[in-house]
C-alpha positions as a printed NumPy array, in Angstrom:
array([[ 23.057,  80.708,  34.804],
       [ 19.836,  78.68 ,  34.858],
       [ 21.602,  75.965,  36.869],
       [ 22.422,  78.481,  39.607],
       [ 18.807,  79.589,  39.794],
       [ 17.454,  76.164,  40.629],
       [ 18.62 ,  73.47 ,  43.024],
       [ 22.19 ,  74.733,  43.25 ],
       [ 21.194,  77.469,  45.715],
       [ 20.01 ,  75.031,  48.363],
       [ 22.742,  72.538,  47.481],
       [ 25.374,  75.181,  48.214],
       [ 23.649,  76.065,  51.483],
       [ 23.813,  72.38 ,  52.455],
       [ 27.495,  72.119,  51.462],
       [ 28.327,  75.315,  53.327],
       [ 26.829,  74.15 ,  56.614],
       [ 27.553,  70.432,  56.422],
       [ 30.976,  70.381,  54.783],
       [ 32.704,  73.751,  54.533],
       [ 32.108,  75.253,  57.983],
       [ 32.692,  72.116,  60.109],
       [ 35.466,  70.405,  58.135],
       [ 37.327,  73.101,  56.213],
       [ 36.863,  76.147,  58.43 ],
       [ 36.572,  74.024,  61.591],
       [ 34.199,  76.455,  63.25 ],
       [ 32.654,  75.652,  66.601],
       [ 29.091,  74.331,  66.756],
       [ 28.007,  77.664,  68.244],
       [ 29.52 ,  79.601,  65.341],
       [ 27.887,  77.265,  62.85 ],
       [ 24.548,  77.751,  64.606],
       [ 24.912,  81.543,  64.497],
       [ 25.496,  81.364,  60.739],
       [ 22.484,  79.061,  60.366],
       [ 20.295,  81.467,  62.322],
       [ 21.33 ,  84.314,  60.019],
       [ 20.526,  82.327,  56.876],
       [ 17.28 ,  80.898,  58.29 ],
       [ 16.154,  84.378,  59.328],
       [ 16.846,  85.74 ,  55.847],
       [ 14.958,  82.887,  54.186],
       [ 12.055,  83.186,  56.642],
       [ 11.88 ,  86.935,  55.98 ],
       [ 11.879,  86.317,  52.229],
       [  9.014,  83.842,  52.504],
       [  6.898,  85.752,  55.027],
       [  7.409,  89.36 ,  53.988],
       [  8.168,  89.12 ,  50.281],
       [  5.633,  86.316,  49.72 ],
       [  8.028,  84.102,  47.784],
       [  7.752,  80.351,  48.232],
       [ 10.84 ,  78.805,  49.776],
       [ 11.207,  76.464,  46.807],
       [ 11.33 ,  79.512,  44.515],
       [ 14.121,  81.346,  46.35 ],
       [ 17.208,  81.656,  44.155],
       [ 20.394,  83.671,  44.089],
       [ 18.575,  86.256,  41.987],
       [ 15.814,  86.557,  44.589],
       [ 18.178,  87.781,  47.284],
       [ 19.554,  91.046,  46.005],
       [ 20.899,  94.068,  47.863],
       [ 17.434,  95.628,  48.176],
       [ 15.934,  92.539,  49.822],
       [ 18.959,  92.2  ,  52.102],
       [ 18.763,  95.853,  53.096],
       [ 15.026,  95.471,  53.831],
       [ 15.751,  92.35 ,  55.898],
       [ 18.408,  94.098,  57.997],
       [ 16.15 ,  97.095,  58.592],
       [ 13.352,  94.712,  59.597],
       [ 15.691,  93.067,  62.127],
       [ 16.268,  96.434,  63.748],
       [ 12.76 ,  97.859,  63.541],
       [ 10.545,  94.821,  64.08 ],
       [ 12.739,  92.322,  65.902],
       [ 14.461,  95.073,  67.944],
       [ 17.927,  93.691,  67.216],
       [ 20.933,  95.819,  68.028],
       [ 23.226,  97.252,  65.376],
       [ 25.881,  94.702,  66.306],
       [ 23.377,  91.848,  65.783],
       [ 22.332,  93.384,  62.464],
       [ 25.963,  93.641,  61.38 ],
       [ 26.683,  90.092,  62.528],
       [ 23.79 ,  88.719,  60.452],
       [ 25.12 ,  90.661,  57.472],
       [ 28.61 ,  89.258,  58.004],
       [ 27.253,  85.698,  58.203],
       [ 25.364,  86.146,  54.942],
       [ 28.398,  87.732,  53.279],
       [ 30.536,  84.776,  54.365],
       [ 28.113,  82.378,  52.692],
       [ 28.213,  84.375,  49.462],
       [ 32.023,  84.45 ,  49.583],
       [ 31.94 ,  80.654,  49.792],
       [ 29.515,  80.574,  46.859],
       [ 31.771,  82.769,  44.727],
       [ 34.774,  80.547,  45.505],
       [ 32.83 ,  77.367,  44.769],
       [ 30.937,  78.573,  41.694],
       [ 32.963,  81.35 ,  40.018],
       [ 30.003,  82.239,  37.813],
       [ 28.13 ,  83.169,  40.999],
       [ 30.564,  85.953,  41.916],
       [ 28.03 ,  88.426,  40.572],
       [ 25.662,  87.442,  43.395],
       [ 28.374,  87.999,  46.003],
       [ 28.981,  91.431,  44.519],
       [ 25.28 ,  92.185,  44.867],
       [ 25.4  ,  91.315,  48.575],
       [ 28.555,  93.391,  49.091],
       [ 26.583,  96.513,  48.123],
       [ 25.041,  96.422,  51.606],
       [ 27.469,  97.908,  54.103],
       [ 27.472,  97.369,  57.858],
       [ 26.359, 100.228,  60.055],
       [ 29.175, 101.664,  62.167],
       [ 28.823, 100.487,  65.744],
       [ 27.642, 103.011,  68.257],
       [ 30.488, 104.334,  70.323],
       [ 30.241, 103.561,  73.982],
       [ 30.019, 106.552,  76.222],
       [ 33.275, 107.197,  78.039],
       [ 33.115, 107.5  ,  81.779],
       [ 34.868, 110.721,  82.67 ],
       [ 35.001, 110.029,  86.389],
       [ 33.633, 107.718,  89.019],
       [ 32.051, 108.63 ,  92.303],
       [ 33.728, 107.68 ,  95.564],
       [ 31.086, 104.996,  96.151],
       [ 31.81 , 103.379,  92.784]])
C-alpha cells in the first residue's frame, strides 16, 4: 500500500479530472468545475485546519472523521446549505468510486468515505393556500 500513499493520490486526481470526467464520463465543463471545487475545498481544509502539508496528503489522511469535520465546517463556517454540503460529499464520493475502480487495492479508502452519509434535505414548506392578491 506504500505506493498508494505517495504520488498515486495526486496522479489519480489528475487522471480523474483530465481523463475520466471529460473523456469517459463526458461531463460538462461546469460539472467538472463543481467536482474540482469540492476536491480543492477538501484539500484546502486539510492543509489549513488540520495543518498537514499538501505534499503529505494521502488516501490515509482523508478518513471519515476528517471528511465529517470538513462537511460540518462547510455548514458552520462557510454557511453552505445542506444541499451544497451533500453535493460536495457526492463529488468526493464519486472520486473515490473512480479510485476503487482504477486501483482495486484502494477500495478500502472508498469504504472509509462511504461511512459519511448525506444529511436528508430539508423539506420545503407546503403552501396551503394563496391570498387573492397572489
